[in-house]
Short mmCIF file of C-alpha atoms in Angstrom, two decimals:
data_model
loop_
_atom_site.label_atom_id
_atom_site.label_comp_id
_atom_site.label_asym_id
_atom_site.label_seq_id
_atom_site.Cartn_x
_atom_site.Cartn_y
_atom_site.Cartn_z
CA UNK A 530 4.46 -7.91 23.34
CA UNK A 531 1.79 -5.60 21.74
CA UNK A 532 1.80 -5.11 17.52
CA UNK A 533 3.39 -2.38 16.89
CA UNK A 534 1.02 0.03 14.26
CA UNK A 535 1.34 3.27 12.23
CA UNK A 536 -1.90 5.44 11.68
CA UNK A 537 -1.32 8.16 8.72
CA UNK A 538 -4.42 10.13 9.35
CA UNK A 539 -4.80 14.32 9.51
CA UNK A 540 -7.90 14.08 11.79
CA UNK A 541 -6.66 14.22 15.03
CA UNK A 542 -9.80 12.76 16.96
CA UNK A 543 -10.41 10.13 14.76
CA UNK A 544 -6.80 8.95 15.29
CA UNK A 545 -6.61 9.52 19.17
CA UNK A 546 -10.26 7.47 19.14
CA UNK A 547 -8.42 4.39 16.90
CA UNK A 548 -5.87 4.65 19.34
CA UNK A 549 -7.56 4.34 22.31
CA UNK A 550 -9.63 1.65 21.11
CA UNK A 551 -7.27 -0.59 19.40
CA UNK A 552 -4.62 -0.25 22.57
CA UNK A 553 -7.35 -2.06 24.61
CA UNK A 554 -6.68 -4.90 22.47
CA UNK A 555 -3.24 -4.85 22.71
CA UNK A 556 -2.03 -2.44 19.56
CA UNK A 557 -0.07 0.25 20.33
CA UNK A 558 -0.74 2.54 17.67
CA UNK A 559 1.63 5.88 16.72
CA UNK A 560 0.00 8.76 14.69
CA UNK A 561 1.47 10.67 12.31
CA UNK A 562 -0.66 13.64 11.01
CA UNK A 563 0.46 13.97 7.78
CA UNK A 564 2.46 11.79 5.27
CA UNK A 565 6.10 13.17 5.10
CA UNK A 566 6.48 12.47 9.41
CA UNK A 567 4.87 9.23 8.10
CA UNK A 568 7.55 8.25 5.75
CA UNK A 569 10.19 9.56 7.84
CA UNK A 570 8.57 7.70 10.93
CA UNK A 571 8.27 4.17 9.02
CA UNK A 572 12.26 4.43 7.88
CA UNK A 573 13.38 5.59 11.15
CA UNK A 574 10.90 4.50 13.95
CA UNK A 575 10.85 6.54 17.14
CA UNK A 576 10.77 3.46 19.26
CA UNK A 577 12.86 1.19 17.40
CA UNK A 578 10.34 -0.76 16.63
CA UNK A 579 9.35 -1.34 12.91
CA UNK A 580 5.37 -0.56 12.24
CA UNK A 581 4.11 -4.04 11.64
CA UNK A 582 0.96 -1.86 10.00
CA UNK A 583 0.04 0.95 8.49
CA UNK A 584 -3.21 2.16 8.27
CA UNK A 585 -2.84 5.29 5.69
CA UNK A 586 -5.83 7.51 5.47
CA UNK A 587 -6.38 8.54 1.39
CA UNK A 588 -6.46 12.36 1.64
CA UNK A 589 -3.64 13.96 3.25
CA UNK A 590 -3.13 17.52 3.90
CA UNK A 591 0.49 17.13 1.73
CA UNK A 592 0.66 13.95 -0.22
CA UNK A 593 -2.35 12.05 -2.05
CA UNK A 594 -2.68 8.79 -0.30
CA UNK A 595 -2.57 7.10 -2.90
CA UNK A 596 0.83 8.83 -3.50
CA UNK A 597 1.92 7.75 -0.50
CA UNK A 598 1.01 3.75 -1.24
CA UNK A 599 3.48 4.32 -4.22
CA UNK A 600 6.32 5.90 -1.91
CA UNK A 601 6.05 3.14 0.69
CA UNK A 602 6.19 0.21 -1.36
CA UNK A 603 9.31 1.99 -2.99
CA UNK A 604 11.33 2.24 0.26
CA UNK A 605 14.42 0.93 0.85
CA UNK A 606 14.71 -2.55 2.43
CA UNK A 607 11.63 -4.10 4.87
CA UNK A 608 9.98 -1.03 5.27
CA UNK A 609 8.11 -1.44 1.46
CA UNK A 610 6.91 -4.86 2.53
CA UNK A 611 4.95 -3.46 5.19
CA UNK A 612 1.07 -4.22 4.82
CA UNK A 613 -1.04 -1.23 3.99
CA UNK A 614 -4.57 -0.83 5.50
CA UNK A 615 -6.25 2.32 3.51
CA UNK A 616 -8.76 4.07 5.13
CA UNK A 617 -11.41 6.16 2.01
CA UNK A 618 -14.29 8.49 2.77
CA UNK A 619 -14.65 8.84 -1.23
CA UNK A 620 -17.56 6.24 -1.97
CA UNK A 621 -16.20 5.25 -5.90
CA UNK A 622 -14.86 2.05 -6.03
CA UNK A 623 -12.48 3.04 -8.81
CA UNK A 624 -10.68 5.21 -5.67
CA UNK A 625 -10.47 1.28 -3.86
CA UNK A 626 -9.02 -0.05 -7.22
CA UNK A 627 -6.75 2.57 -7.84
CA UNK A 628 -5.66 1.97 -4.16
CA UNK A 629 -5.17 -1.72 -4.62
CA UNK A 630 -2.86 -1.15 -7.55
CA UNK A 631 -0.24 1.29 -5.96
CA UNK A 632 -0.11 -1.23 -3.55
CA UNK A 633 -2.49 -1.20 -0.68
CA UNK A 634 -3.88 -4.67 1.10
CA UNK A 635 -6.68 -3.69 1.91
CA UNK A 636 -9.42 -0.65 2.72
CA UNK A 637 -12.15 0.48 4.63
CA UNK A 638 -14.99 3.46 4.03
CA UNK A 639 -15.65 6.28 6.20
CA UNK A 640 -17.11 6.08 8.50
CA UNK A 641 -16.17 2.48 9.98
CA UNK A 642 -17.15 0.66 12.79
CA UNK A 643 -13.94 0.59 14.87
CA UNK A 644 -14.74 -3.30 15.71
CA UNK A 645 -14.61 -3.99 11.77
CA UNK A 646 -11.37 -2.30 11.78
CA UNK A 647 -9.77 -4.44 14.23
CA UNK A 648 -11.33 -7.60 12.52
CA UNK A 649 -9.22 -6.68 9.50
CA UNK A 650 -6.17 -5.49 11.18
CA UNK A 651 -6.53 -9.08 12.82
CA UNK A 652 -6.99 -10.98 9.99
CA UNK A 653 -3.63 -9.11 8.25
CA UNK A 654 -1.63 -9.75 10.82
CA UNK A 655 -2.69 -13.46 11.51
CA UNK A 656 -1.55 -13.68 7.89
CA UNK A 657 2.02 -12.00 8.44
CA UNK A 658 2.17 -15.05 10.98
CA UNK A 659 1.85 -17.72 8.53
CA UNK A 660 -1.13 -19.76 10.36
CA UNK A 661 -3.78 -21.53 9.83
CA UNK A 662 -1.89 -23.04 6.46
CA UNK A 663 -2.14 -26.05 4.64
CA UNK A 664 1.38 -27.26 3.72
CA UNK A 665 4.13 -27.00 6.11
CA UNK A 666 7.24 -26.91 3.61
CA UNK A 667 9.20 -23.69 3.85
CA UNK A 668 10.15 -23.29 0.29
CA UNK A 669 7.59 -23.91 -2.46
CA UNK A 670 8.74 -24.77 -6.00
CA UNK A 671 7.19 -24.86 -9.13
CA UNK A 672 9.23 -24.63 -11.84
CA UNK A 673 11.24 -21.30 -11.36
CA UNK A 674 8.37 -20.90 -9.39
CA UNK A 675 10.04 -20.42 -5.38
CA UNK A 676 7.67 -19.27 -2.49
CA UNK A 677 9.49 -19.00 0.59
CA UNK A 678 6.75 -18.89 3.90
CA UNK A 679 9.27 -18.10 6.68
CA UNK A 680 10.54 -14.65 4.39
CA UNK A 681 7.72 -13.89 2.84
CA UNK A 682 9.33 -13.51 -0.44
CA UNK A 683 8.38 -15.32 -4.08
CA UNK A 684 11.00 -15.53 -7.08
CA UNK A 685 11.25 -16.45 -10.68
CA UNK A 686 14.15 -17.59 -12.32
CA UNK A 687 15.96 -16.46 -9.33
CA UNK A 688 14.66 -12.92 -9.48
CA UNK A 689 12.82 -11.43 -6.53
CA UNK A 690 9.14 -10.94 -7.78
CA UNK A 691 7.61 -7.77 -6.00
CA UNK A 692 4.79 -8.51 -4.23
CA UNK A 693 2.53 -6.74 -1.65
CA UNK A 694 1.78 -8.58 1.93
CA UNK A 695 -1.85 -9.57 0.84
CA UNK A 696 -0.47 -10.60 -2.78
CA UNK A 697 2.21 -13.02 -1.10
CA UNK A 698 -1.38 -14.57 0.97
CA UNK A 699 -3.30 -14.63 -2.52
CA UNK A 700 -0.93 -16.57 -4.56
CA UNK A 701 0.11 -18.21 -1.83
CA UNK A 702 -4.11 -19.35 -0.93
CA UNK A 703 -3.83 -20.72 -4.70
CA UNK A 704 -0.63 -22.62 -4.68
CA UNK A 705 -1.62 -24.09 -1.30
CA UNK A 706 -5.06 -25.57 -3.58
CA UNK A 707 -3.37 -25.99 -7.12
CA UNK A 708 -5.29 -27.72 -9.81
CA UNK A 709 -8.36 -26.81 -7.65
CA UNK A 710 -10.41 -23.68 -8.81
CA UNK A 711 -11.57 -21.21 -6.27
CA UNK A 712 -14.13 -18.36 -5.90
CA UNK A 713 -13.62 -15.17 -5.22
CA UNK A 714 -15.27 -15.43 -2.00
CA UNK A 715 -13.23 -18.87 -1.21
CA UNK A 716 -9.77 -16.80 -1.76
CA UNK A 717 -10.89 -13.78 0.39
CA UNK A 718 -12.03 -16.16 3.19
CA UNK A 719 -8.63 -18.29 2.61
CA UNK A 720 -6.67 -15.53 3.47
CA UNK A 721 -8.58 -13.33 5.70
CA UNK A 722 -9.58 -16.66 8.03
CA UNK A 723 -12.98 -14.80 8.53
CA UNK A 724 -15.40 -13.67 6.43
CA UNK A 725 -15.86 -9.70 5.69
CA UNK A 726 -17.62 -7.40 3.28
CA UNK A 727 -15.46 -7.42 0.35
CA UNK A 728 -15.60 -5.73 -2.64
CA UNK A 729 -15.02 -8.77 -5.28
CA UNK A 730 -13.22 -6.90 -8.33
CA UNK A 731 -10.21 -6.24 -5.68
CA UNK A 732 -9.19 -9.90 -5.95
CA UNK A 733 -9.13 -9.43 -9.69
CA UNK A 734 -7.01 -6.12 -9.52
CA UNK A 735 -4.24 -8.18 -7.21
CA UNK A 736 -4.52 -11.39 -9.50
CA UNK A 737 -3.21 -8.65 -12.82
CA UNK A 738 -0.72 -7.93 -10.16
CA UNK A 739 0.64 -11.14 -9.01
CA UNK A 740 0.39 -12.35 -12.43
CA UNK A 741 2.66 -9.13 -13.77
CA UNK A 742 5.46 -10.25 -11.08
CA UNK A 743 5.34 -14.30 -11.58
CA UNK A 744 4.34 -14.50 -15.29
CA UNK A 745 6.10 -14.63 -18.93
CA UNK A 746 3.15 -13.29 -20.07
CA UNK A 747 0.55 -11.93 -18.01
CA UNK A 748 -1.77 -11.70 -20.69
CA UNK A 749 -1.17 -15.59 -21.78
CA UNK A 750 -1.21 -17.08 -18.02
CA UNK A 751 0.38 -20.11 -17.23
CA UNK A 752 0.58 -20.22 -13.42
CA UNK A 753 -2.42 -18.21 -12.19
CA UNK A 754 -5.69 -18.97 -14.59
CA UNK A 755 -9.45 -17.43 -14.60
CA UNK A 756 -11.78 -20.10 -14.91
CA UNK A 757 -14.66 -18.07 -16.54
CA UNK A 758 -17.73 -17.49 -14.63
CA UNK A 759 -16.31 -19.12 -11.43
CA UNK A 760 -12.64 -17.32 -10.42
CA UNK A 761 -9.17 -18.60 -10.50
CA UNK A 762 -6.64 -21.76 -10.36
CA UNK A 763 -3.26 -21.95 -9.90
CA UNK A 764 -1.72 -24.67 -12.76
CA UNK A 765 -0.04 -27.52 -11.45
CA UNK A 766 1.80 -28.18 -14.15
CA UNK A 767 3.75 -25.09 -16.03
CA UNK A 768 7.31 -24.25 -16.96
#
């Protein structure tokens, strides 16, 4: 059964191209041209099929993309989980940050080689499927600490921490290697199982993140620390 992808993107050719291309690898891809059908399209899928992906262009004809990051990770019930592939012909990175914090997983610059895009769309959904891992236990606990791999969801104290797709694969890269620190190019290639061009201050924008959801105090870590000069550990020992 082909994965099932959503393409948020106002330039028609560019989206029929995608498409084309990324059916011939199996992923059938419907296009919305603007992000209200988008929205309605990921609550209520035509097919019946929930988008597995969304690749969200930034600059929409009616809502900001970045806008729209916001609005999907505040949907009701799986459809906020889904994992958010932007697409940016603005060259600042500050756009990629900004991105990252409303909740994207990742992004690519216009224009793109359409093989790199499939490499990444790859590499997120080969995460969604849990392989390649270290530990095999379903339910990870440390502490109030609880990451469950089969449902993709991490609590504290019993409350559901919010967490993007890509977020859940970061903390859960560290917690797989705790007491061991790891650079930033050791987590990207932990949880993208290849290595691409990465822009290395987006690992540090989704560690504030994780650490807002999981932490007493993100500013006084206890889980999730920066080893100066090198990149991060996850504590064994805490609560």
């Amino acid at each position: 059964m082909s994965s099932q992808l959503l393409m948020i993107e106002d330039d028609a050719r560019l989206a029929h191209m995608v498409s084309t291309y990324l059916a011939q690898s199996g992923l059938q891809v419907t296009h919305c041209a603007d992000g209200k059908s988008g929205l309605a399209h990921l609550q209520n899928p035509e097919s019946g099929i929930p988008a597995e992906l969304v690749i969200l262009d930034l600059m929409l004809p009616d809502i900001d993309g970045l806008e729209m990051c916001r609005r999907i990770r505040s949907l009701p019930g799986s459809a906020a989980q889904v994992p958010v592939l932007m697409l940016t012909a603005k060259g600042d990175p500050m756009d990629r940050i900004v991105g990252l914090e409303m909740g994207a997983d990742d992004y690519l610059p216009k224009p793109f080689e359409p093989r790199e895009l499939l490499a990444r769309i790859r590499a997120i959904l080969r995460r969604r499927t849990n392989g390649g891992r270290i530990s095999s236990a379903q339910v990870l606990r440390f502490g109030t600490l609880e990451i469950d791999r089969d449902a993709h969801t991490v609590t504290v104290a019993g409350q559901l921490a919010e967490l993007t797709a890509y977020q859940f694969d970061l903390l859960l890269a560290l917690v797989e290697r705790a007491g061991r620190v790891l650079t930033r190019d050791q987590i990207m290639e932990a949880v993208r199982g290849r290595e691409l061009e990465a822009f290395d201050r987006s690992i540090d924008v989704h560690m504030g993140r994780i650490r807002a959801a999981i932490e007493t105090d993100a500013k006084n870590p206890r889980r999730i620390l920066t080893v100066r000069g090198v990149g991060y550990m996850f504590a064994k020992q805490q609560d």
